[in-house]
mmCIF file of C-alpha atoms and ligand atoms in Angstrom:
data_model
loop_
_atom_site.group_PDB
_atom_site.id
_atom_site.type_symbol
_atom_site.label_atom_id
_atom_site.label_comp_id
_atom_site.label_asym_id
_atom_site.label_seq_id
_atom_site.Cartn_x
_atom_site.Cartn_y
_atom_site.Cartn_z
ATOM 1 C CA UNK A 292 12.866 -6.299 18.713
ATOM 2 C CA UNK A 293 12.452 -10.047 19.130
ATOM 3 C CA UNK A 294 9.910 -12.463 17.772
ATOM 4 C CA UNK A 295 8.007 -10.164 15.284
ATOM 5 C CA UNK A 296 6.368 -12.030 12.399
ATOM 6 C CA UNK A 297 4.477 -10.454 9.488
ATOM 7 C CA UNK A 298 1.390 -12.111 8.009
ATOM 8 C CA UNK A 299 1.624 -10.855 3.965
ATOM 9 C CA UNK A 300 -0.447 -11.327 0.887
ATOM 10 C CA UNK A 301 2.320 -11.188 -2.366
ATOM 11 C CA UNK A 302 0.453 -9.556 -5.049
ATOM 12 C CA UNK A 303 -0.951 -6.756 -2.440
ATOM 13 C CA UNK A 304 0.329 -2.843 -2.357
ATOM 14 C CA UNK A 305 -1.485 -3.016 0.609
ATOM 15 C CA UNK A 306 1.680 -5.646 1.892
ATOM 16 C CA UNK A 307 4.346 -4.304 0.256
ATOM 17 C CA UNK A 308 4.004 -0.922 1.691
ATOM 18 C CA UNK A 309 4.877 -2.783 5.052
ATOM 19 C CA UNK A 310 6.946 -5.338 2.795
ATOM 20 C CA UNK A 311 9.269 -1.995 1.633
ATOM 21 C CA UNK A 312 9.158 -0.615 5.009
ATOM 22 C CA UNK A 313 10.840 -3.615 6.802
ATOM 23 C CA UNK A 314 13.388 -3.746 4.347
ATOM 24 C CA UNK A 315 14.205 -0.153 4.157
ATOM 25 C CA UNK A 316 14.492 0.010 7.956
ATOM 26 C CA UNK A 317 16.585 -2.997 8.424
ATOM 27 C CA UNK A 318 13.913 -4.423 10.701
ATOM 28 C CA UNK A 319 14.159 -8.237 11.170
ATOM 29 C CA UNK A 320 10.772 -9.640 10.649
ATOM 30 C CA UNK A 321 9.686 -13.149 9.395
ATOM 31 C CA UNK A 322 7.631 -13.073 6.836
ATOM 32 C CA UNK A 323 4.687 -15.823 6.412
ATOM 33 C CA UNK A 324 2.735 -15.667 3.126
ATOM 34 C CA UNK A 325 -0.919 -16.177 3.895
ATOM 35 C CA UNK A 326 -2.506 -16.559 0.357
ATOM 36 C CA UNK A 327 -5.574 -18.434 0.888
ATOM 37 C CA UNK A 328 -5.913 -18.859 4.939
ATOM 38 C CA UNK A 329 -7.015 -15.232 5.780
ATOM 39 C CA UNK A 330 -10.710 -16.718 6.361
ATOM 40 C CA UNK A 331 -8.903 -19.606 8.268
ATOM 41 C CA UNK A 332 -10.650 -20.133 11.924
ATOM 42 C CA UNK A 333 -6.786 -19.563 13.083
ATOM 43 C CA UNK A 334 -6.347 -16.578 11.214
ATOM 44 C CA UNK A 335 -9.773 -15.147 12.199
ATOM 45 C CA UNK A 336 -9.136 -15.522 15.920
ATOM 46 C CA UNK A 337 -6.216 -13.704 16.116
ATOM 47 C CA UNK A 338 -7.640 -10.794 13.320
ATOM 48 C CA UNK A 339 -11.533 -11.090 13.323
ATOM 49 C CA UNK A 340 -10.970 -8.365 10.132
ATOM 50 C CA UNK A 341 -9.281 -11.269 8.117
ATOM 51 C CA UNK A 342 -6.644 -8.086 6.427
ATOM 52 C CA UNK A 343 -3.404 -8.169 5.896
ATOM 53 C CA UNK A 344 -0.488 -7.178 6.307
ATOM 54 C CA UNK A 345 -0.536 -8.064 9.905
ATOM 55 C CA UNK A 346 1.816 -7.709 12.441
ATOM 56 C CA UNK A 347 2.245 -10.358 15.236
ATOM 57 C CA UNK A 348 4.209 -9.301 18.166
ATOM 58 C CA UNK A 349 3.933 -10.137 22.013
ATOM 59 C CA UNK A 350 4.711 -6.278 22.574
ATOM 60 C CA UNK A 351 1.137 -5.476 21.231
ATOM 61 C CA UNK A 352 -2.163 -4.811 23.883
ATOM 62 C CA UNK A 353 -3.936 -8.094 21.567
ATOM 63 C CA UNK A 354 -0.588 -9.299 19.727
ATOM 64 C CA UNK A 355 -1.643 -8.311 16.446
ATOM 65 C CA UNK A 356 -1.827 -5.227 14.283
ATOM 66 C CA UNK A 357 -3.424 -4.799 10.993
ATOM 67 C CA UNK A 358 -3.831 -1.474 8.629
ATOM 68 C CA UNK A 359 -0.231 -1.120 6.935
ATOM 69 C CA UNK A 360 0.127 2.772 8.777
ATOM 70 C CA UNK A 361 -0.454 1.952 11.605
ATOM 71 C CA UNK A 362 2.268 -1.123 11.563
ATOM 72 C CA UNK A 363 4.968 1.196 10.483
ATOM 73 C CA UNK A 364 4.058 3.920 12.867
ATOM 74 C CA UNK A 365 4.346 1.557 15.874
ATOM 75 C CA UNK A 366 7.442 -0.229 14.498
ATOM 76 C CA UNK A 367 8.823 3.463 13.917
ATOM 77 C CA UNK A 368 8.237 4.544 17.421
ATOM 78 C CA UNK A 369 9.509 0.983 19.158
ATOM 79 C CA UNK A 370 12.478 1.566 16.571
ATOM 80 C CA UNK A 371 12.890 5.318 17.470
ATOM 81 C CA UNK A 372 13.127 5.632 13.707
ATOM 82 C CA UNK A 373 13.208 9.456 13.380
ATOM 83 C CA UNK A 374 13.705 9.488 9.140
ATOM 84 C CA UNK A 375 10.766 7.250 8.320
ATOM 85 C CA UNK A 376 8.015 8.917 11.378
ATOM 86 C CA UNK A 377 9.640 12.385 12.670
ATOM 87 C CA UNK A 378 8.497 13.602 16.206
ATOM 88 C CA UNK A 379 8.367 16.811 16.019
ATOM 89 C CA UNK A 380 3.857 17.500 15.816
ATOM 90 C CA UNK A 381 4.028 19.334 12.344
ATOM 91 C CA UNK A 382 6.235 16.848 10.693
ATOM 92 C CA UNK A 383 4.636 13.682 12.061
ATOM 93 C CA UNK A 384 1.389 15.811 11.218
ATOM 94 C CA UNK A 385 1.496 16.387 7.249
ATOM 95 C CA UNK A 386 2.878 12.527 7.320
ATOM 96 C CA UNK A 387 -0.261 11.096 9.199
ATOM 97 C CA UNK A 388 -2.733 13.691 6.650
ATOM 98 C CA UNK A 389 -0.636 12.443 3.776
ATOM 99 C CA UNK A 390 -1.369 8.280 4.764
ATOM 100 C CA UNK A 391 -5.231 8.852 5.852
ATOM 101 C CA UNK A 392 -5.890 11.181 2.675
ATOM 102 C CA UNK A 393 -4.263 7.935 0.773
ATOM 103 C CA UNK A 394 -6.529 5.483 2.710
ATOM 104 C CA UNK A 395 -9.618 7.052 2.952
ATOM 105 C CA UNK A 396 -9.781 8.896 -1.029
ATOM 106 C CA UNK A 397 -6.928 7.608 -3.607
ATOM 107 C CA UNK A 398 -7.058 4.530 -2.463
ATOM 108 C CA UNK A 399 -10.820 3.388 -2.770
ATOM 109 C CA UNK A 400 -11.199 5.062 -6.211
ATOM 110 C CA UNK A 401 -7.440 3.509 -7.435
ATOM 111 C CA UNK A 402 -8.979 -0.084 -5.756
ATOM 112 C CA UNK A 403 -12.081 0.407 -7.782
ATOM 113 C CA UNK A 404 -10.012 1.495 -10.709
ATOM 114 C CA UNK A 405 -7.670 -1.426 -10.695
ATOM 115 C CA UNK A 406 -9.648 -4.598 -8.782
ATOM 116 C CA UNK A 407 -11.659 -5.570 -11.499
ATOM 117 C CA UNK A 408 -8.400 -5.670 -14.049
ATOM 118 C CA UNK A 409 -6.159 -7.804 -11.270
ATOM 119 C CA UNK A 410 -9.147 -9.982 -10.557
ATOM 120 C CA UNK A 411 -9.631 -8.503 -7.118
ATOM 121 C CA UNK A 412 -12.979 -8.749 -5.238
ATOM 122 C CA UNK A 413 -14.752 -5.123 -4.416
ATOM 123 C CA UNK A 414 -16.101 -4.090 -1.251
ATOM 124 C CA UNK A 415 -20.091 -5.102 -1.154
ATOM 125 C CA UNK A 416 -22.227 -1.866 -1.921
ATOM 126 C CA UNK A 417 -19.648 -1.057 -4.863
ATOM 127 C CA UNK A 418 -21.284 -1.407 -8.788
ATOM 128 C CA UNK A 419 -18.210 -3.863 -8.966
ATOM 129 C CA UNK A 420 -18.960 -6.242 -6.557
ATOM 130 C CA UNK A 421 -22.881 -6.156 -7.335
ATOM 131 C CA UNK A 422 -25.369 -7.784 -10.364
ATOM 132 C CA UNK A 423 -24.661 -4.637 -12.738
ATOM 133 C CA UNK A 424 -24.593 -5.661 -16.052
ATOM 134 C CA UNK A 425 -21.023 -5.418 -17.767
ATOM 135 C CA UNK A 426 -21.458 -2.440 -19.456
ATOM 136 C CA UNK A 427 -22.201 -0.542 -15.996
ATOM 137 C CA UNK A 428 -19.285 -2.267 -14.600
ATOM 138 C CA UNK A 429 -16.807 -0.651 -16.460
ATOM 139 C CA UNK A 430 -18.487 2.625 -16.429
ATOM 140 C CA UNK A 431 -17.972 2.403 -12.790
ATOM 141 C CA UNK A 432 -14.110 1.522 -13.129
ATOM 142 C CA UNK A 433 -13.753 4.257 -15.264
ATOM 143 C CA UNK A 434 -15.178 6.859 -13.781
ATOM 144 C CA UNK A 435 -12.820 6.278 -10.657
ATOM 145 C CA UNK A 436 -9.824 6.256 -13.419
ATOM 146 C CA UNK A 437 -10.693 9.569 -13.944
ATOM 147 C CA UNK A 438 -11.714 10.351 -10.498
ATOM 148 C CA UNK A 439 -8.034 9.553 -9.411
ATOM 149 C CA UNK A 440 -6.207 12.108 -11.182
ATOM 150 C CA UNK A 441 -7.492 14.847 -8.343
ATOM 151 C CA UNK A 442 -6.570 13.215 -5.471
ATOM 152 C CA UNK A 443 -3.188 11.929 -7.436
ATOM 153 C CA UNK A 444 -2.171 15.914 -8.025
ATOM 154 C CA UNK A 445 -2.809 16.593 -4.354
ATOM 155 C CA UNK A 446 0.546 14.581 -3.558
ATOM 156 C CA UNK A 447 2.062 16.642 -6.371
ATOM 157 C CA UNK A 448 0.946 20.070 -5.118
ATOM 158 C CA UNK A 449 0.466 20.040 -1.210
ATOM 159 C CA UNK A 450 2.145 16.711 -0.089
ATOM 160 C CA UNK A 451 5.478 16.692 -2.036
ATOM 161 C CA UNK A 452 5.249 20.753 -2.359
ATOM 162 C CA UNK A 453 8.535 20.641 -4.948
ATOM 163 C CA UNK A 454 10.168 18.322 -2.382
ATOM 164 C CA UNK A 455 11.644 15.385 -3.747
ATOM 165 C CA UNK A 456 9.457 12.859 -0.792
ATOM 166 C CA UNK A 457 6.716 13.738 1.374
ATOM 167 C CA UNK A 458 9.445 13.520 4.203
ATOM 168 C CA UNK A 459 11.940 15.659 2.489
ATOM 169 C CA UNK A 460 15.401 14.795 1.419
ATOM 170 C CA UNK A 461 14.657 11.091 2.966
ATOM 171 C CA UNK A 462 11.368 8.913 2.033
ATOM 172 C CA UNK A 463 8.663 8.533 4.817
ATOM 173 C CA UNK A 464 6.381 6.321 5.276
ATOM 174 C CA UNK A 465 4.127 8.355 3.619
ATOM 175 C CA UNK A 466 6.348 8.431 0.978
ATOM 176 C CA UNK A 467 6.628 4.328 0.706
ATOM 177 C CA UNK A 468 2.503 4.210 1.212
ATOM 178 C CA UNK A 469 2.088 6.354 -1.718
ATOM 179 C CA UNK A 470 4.711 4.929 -3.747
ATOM 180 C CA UNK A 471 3.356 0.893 -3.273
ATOM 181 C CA UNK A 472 0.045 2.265 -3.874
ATOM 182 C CA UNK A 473 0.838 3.835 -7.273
ATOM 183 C CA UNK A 474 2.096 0.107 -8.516
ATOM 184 C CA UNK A 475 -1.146 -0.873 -8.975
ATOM 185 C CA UNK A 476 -1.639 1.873 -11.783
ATOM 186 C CA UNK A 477 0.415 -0.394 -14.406
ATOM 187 C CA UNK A 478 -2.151 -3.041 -14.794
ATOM 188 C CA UNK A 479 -4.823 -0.368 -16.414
ATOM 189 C CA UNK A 480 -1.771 1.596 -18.254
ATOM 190 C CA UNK A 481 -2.911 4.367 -16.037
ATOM 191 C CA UNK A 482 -1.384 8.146 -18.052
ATOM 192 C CA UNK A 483 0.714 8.427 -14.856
ATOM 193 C CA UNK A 484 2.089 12.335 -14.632
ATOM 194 C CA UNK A 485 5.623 12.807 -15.214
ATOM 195 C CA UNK A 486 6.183 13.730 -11.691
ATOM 196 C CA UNK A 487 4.953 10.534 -10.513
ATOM 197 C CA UNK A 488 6.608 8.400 -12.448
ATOM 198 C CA UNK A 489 9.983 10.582 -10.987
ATOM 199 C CA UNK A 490 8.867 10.131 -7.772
ATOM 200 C CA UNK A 491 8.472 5.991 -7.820
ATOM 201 C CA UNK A 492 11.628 5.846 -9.968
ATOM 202 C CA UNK A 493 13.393 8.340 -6.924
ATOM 203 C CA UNK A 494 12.080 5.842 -4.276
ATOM 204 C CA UNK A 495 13.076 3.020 -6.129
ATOM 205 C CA UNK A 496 16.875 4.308 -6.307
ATOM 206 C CA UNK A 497 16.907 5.734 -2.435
ATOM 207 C CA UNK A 498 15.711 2.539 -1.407
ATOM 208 C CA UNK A 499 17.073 0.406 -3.864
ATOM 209 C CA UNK A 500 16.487 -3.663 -3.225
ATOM 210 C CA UNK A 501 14.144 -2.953 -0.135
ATOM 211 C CA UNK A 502 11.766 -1.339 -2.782
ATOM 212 C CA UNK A 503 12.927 -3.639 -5.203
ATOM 213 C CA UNK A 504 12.542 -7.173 -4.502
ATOM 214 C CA UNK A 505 8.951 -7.377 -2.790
ATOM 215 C CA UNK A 506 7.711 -4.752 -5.533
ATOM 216 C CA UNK A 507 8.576 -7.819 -7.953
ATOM 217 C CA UNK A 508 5.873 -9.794 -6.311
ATOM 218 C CA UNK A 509 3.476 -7.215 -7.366
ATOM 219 C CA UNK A 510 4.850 -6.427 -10.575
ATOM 220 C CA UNK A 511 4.762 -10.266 -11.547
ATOM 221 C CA UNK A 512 1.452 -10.248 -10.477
ATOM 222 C CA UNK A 513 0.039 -7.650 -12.697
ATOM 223 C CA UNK A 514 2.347 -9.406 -16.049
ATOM 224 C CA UNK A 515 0.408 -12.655 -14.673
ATOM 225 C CA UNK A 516 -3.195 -11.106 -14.913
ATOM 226 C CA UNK A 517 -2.044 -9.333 -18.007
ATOM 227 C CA UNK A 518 -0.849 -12.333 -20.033
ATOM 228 C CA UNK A 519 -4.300 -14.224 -18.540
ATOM 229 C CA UNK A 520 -6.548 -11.573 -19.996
ATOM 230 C CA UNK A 521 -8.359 -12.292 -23.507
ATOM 231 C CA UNK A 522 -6.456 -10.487 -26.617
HETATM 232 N N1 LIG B 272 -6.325 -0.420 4.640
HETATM 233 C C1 LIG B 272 -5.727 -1.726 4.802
HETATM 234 C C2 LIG B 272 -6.194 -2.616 3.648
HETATM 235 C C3 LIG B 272 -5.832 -4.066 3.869
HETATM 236 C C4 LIG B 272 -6.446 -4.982 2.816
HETATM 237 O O1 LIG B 272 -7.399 -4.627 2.091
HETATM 238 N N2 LIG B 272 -5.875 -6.204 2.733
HETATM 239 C C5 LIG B 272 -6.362 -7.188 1.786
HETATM 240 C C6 LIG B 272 -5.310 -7.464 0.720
HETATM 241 S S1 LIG B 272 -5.106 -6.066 -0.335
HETATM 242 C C7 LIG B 272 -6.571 -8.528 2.488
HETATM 243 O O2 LIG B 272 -5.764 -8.909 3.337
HETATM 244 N N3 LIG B 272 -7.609 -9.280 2.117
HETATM 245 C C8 LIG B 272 -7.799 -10.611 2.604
HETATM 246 C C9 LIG B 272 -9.186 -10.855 3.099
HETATM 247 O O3 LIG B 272 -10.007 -9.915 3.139
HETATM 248 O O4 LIG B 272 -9.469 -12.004 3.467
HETATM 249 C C10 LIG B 272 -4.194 -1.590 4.873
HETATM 250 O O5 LIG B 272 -3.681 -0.564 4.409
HETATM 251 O O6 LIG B 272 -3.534 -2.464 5.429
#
């Protein structure tokens, strides 16, 4: 498919979900880093939400598409790409529950875990983003540490159900969602389980340099913020 260009944010799991997923399906897509013009007028008029990863394509109703699940389900079903989005209801089914579970409850309370360490802004409303004092600040970030670890085990138990990926024998894109998600857990030293650290280390072999290379961005983020941070 002709002409599709992907607006990206480096340091983002947000991106490199979509970053992976390009890669992995051998999609050709130019990439054009956007650090700093989201809030452009330009960017705004094409993508009033100002989020990235977005996809710019003439094939699309309004010629863009943000949310990072919803980019790889259309480019799955313009690509007919069976292995990443399967058909069949059920399938396609415990894929789309495993993605919105991720978006709407792990990833808020991993965001709120891991924003303030990466030097991320919070949502408005959120004890992170407001004129709590320090001390209430990181009582907030770690009560959604701990918060995670139920919604973490639900991949374990229900999602991956002693499969080795969500889709199977072959990662989804659930399976690349949950993976680029889980990056962000190195910059608090989250106690990852055993079974997830065999699961990133599984999609990072299946995948190989399509997980590889954009997940440096992020990594060499998090070393950046790391090294930055007072001793
Ligand atoms: N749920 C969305 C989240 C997208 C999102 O939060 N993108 C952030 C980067 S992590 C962004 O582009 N922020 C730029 C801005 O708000 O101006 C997705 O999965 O794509």
């Amino acid at each position: 498919m002709a002409g599709m260009t992907l607006h990206v944010l480096k340091p983002s799991v947000n991106n490199l979900t979509v970053r992976i997923f390009v890669r992995a399906a051998g999609l050709e897509c130019e990439e054009v880093d956007v650090w700093g013009s989201t809030q452009t007028p330009e960017f705004l008029a094409k993508n009033p939400a100002h989020l990235t990863p977005m996809l710019e394509h003439a094939g699309l109703p309004r010629t863009t598409l943000w949310e990072s699940c919803a980019i790889m389900g259309y480019l799955c079903n313009t690509h007919g790409l069976e292995q990443f989005y399967p058909s069949d209801p059920g399938k396609r089914a415990m894929i789309d529950s495993a993605n919105f579970y991720l978006i709407g409850t792990l990833y808020p309370l991993l965001a709120r875990a891991t924003y303030p360490t990466l030097n991320f802004p919070q949502y408005p409303g959120e004890v992170g983003s407001s004129g709590a004092d320090d001390a209430a600040k990181a009582e907030a970030q770690q009560a959604a540490e701990t918060a995670l670890a139920e919604p973490l085990d639900v991949y374990r138990a229900f999602f991956l159900g002693g499969k080795r990926f969500i889709g199977g024998d072959h990662p989804s894109i659930a399976d690349i969602r949950l993976a680029a998600s889980l990056e962000f857990l190195a910059a608090i030293d989250y106690d990852m389980p055993d079974w997830a650290r065999e699961f990133m280390d599984a999609m990072a072999n299946e995948l190989g340099d399509a997980y590889t290379e954009p997940a440096a961005d992020v990594r060499g983020y998090i070393e950046h913020v790391r090294s930055q941070a007072p001793a």
